[in-house]
Amino acid sequence: SYVLTQPPSVSVAPGQTAKISCGGRNIGSKSVHWYQQRPGQAPVLVVYDDSDRPSGIPERFSGSNSGNTATLTISRVEAGDEADYYCQVWDSSYDRHYVFGTGTKVTVL
Amino acid sequence: EVQLVESGGGLVQPGGSVRLSCAVSGFSVSTNYMNWVRRAPGKGLEWVSVIYSGGTTYYADSVKGRFTISRDDSENTLYLQMNSLRPDDTAVYYCARGVVAARPGEYFQHWGQGTLVTVSS
């Protein structure tokens, strides 16, 4: 089955930039989507189709995808960005499964 | 306004059963790809099951043969029947609306607030 690997944690100072990687075999050929989950809350879609933002998501959230790595970038990080972040793709190679990354805890220092 | 509201969670004994519901407003479950996703304590998100608009269903290997996804179009409600429950099924279960992506597959645009299922004796 398809595996998406993320760093367990990323720490960043307020106002700086956080980059979260999502590694997968030939992930650049797939649409990658990103979710934010704050403690005790439901996940929220922050980027879809590699780099598009849903309405209401700040421009500070951006995404890219090429080769074997997709990246979520959070610019001008704020305290409210502290959360778990997950990448997600659809795996057509095995019974139409949806795959989430291992998750990254973003800590704002 | 789009709303998804889960219910039915609680404490269940190992080997027991429970049925989760997800009441939807703002769109029709019958014309959308509806999913269940869970998050176990201390773990990440795990996709559980999908029912497509045509009625086709798929399941994660971890629940195949034990869980059944269904919907009631007249009630605009999604269900997850969970049988032969195990302690490792303990999780918050979310229903989520799938939207077709630019390349093959879907993403989860709208989510409910989740319902906690605890499997323990």
PDB file of C-alpha atoms in Angstrom, chain A residues 6-109:
ATOM      1  CA  GLN A   6       5.889  13.392   7.427  1.00  0.00           C
ATOM      2  CA  PRO A   7       8.275  14.687  10.099  1.00  0.00           C
ATOM      3  CA  PRO A   8       6.769  14.102  13.560  1.00  0.00           C
ATOM      4  CA  SER A   9       7.291  17.685  14.664  1.00  0.00           C
ATOM      5  CA  VAL A  10       8.235  21.150  13.458  1.00  0.00           C
ATOM      6  CA  SER A  11       8.983  24.085  15.756  1.00  0.00           C
ATOM      7  CA  VAL A  12       8.841  27.690  14.587  1.00  0.00           C
ATOM      8  CA  ALA A  13       8.948  31.161  16.138  1.00  0.00           C
ATOM      9  CA  PRO A  14       6.048  33.554  15.599  1.00  0.00           C
ATOM     10  CA  GLY A  15       6.419  35.491  12.356  1.00  0.00           C
ATOM     11  CA  GLN A  16       8.737  32.916  10.826  1.00  0.00           C
ATOM     12  CA  THR A  17       8.010  30.303   8.137  1.00  0.00           C
ATOM     13  CA  ALA A  18       7.143  26.641   8.758  1.00  0.00           C
ATOM     14  CA  LYS A  19       7.630  24.017   6.064  1.00  0.00           C
ATOM     15  CA  ILE A  20       6.062  20.567   6.425  1.00  0.00           C
ATOM     16  CA  SER A  21       7.138  17.837   4.025  1.00  0.00           C
ATOM     17  CA  CYS A  22       5.104  14.853   2.834  1.00  0.00           C
ATOM     18  CA  GLY A  23       7.114  12.137   1.122  1.00  0.00           C
ATOM     19  CA  GLY A  24       5.660   9.459  -1.116  1.00  0.00           C
ATOM     20  CA  ARG A  25       6.665   7.453  -4.179  1.00  0.00           C
ATOM     21  CA  ASN A  26       6.066   9.654  -7.247  1.00  0.00           C
ATOM     22  CA  ILE A  27       3.702  11.842  -5.209  1.00  0.00           C
ATOM     23  CA  GLY A  28       4.115  14.575  -7.828  1.00  0.00           C
ATOM     24  CA  SER A  29       1.739  12.616 -10.073  1.00  0.00           C
ATOM     25  CA  LYS A  30      -1.057  12.771  -7.483  1.00  0.00           C
ATOM     26  CA  SER A  31      -3.286  15.522  -6.081  1.00  0.00           C
ATOM     27  CA  VAL A  32      -2.176  16.271  -2.510  1.00  0.00           C
ATOM     28  CA  HIS A  33      -4.447  17.776   0.114  1.00  0.00           C
ATOM     29  CA  TRP A  34      -3.608  19.174   3.566  1.00  0.00           C
ATOM     30  CA  TYR A  35      -5.603  19.317   6.800  1.00  0.00           C
ATOM     31  CA  GLN A  36      -5.116  21.205  10.061  1.00  0.00           C
ATOM     32  CA  GLN A  37      -6.397  19.677  13.290  1.00  0.00           C
ATOM     33  CA  ARG A  38      -6.289  21.694  16.477  1.00  0.00           C
ATOM     34  CA  PRO A  39      -6.626  19.839  19.816  1.00  0.00           C
ATOM     35  CA  GLY A  40     -10.179  18.699  20.454  1.00  0.00           C
ATOM     36  CA  GLN A  41     -11.428  19.939  17.090  1.00  0.00           C
ATOM     37  CA  ALA A  42     -12.329  18.370  13.766  1.00  0.00           C
ATOM     38  CA  PRO A  43      -9.848  18.513  10.881  1.00  0.00           C
ATOM     39  CA  VAL A  44     -10.044  21.521   8.559  1.00  0.00           C
ATOM     40  CA  LEU A  45      -9.024  21.486   4.894  1.00  0.00           C
ATOM     41  CA  VAL A  46      -6.333  24.146   4.357  1.00  0.00           C
ATOM     42  CA  VAL A  47      -4.936  23.250   0.898  1.00  0.00           C
ATOM     43  CA  TYR A  48      -6.364  21.035  -1.862  1.00  0.00           C
ATOM     44  CA  ASP A  49      -5.081  19.956  -5.270  1.00  0.00           C
ATOM     45  CA  ASP A  50      -1.466  20.645  -4.229  1.00  0.00           C
ATOM     46  CA  SER A  51      -1.759  24.431  -3.911  1.00  0.00           C
ATOM     47  CA  ASP A  52      -5.362  25.694  -3.901  1.00  0.00           C
ATOM     48  CA  ARG A  53      -6.896  27.224  -0.787  1.00  0.00           C
ATOM     49  CA  PRO A  54     -10.540  26.867   0.281  1.00  0.00           C
ATOM     50  CA  SER A  55     -12.402  30.094   0.930  1.00  0.00           C
ATOM     51  CA  GLY A  56     -11.606  31.475   4.366  1.00  0.00           C
ATOM     52  CA  ILE A  57      -8.094  30.018   4.559  1.00  0.00           C
ATOM     53  CA  PRO A  58      -5.426  32.742   4.834  1.00  0.00           C
ATOM     54  CA  GLU A  59      -2.944  33.278   2.005  1.00  0.00           C
ATOM     55  CA  ARG A  60      -0.231  32.441   4.544  1.00  0.00           C
ATOM     56  CA  PHE A  61      -0.974  28.763   3.781  1.00  0.00           C
ATOM     57  CA  SER A  62       0.495  27.524   0.510  1.00  0.00           C
ATOM     58  CA  GLY A  63       1.438  24.192  -1.017  1.00  0.00           C
ATOM     59  CA  SER A  64       3.689  22.657  -3.658  1.00  0.00           C
ATOM     60  CA  ASN A  65       4.165  19.160  -5.059  1.00  0.00           C
ATOM     61  CA  SER A  66       6.899  17.670  -7.253  1.00  0.00           C
ATOM     62  CA  GLY A  67       8.796  14.431  -7.609  1.00  0.00           C
ATOM     63  CA  ASN A  68       8.607  12.445  -4.380  1.00  0.00           C
ATOM     64  CA  THR A  69       7.801  15.330  -1.999  1.00  0.00           C
ATOM     65  CA  ALA A  70       4.872  17.634  -1.353  1.00  0.00           C
ATOM     66  CA  THR A  71       5.266  20.628   0.971  1.00  0.00           C
ATOM     67  CA  LEU A  72       2.902  22.751   3.033  1.00  0.00           C
ATOM     68  CA  THR A  73       4.309  26.196   3.828  1.00  0.00           C
ATOM     69  CA  ILE A  74       2.913  28.409   6.570  1.00  0.00           C
ATOM     70  CA  SER A  75       4.249  31.973   6.317  1.00  0.00           C
ATOM     71  CA  ARG A  76       4.235  34.534   9.121  1.00  0.00           C
ATOM     72  CA  VAL A  77       3.307  31.865  11.639  1.00  0.00           C
ATOM     73  CA  GLU A  78       0.847  32.806  14.386  1.00  0.00           C
ATOM     74  CA  ALA A  79       0.118  31.188  17.729  1.00  0.00           C
ATOM     75  CA  GLY A  80      -3.208  29.945  16.352  1.00  0.00           C
ATOM     76  CA  ASP A  81      -1.382  27.844  13.741  1.00  0.00           C
ATOM     77  CA  GLU A  82      -0.221  25.439  16.445  1.00  0.00           C
ATOM     78  CA  ALA A  83      -1.878  22.156  15.467  1.00  0.00           C
ATOM     79  CA  ASP A  84      -1.385  18.766  13.843  1.00  0.00           C
ATOM     80  CA  TYR A  85      -1.125  18.794  10.051  1.00  0.00           C
ATOM     81  CA  TYR A  86      -1.822  15.872   7.696  1.00  0.00           C
ATOM     82  CA  CYS A  87      -1.279  15.374   3.979  1.00  0.00           C
ATOM     83  CA  GLN A  88      -3.658  13.095   2.051  1.00  0.00           C
ATOM     84  CA  VAL A  89      -3.837  11.434  -1.357  1.00  0.00           C
ATOM     85  CA  TRP A  90      -5.991   8.844  -3.090  1.00  0.00           C
ATOM     86  CA  ASP A  91      -4.289   5.538  -3.811  1.00  0.00           C
ATOM     87  CA  SER A  92      -5.662   4.013  -6.987  1.00  0.00           C
ATOM     88  CA  SER A  93      -3.215   1.096  -6.891  1.00  0.00           C
ATOM     89  CA  TYR A  94      -5.077  -0.779  -4.178  1.00  0.00           C
ATOM     90  CA  ASP A  95      -8.836  -0.991  -3.874  1.00  0.00           C
ATOM     91  CA  ARG A  96      -9.384   2.764  -4.040  1.00  0.00           C
ATOM     92  CA  HIS A  97      -8.075   3.685  -0.605  1.00  0.00           C
ATOM     93  CA  TYR A  98      -7.544   7.147   0.830  1.00  0.00           C
ATOM     94  CA  VAL A  99      -4.181   7.614   2.520  1.00  0.00           C
ATOM     95  CA  PHE A 100      -3.221  10.113   5.200  1.00  0.00           C
ATOM     96  CA  GLY A 101       0.316  11.069   6.084  1.00  0.00           C
ATOM     97  CA  THR A 102       1.771  10.226   9.469  1.00  0.00           C
ATOM     98  CA  GLY A 103       1.066  13.741  10.739  1.00  0.00           C
ATOM     99  CA  THR A 104       3.227  16.669  11.897  1.00  0.00           C
ATOM    100  CA  LYS A 105       2.830  18.538  15.150  1.00  0.00           C
ATOM    101  CA  VAL A 106       3.590  22.237  14.609  1.00  0.00           C
ATOM    102  CA  THR A 107       4.700  24.020  17.776  1.00  0.00           C
ATOM    103  CA  VAL A 108       4.863  27.811  17.892  1.00  0.00           C
ATOM    104  CA  LEU A 109       7.676  28.799  20.224  1.00  0.00           C
TER     105      LEU A 109
END
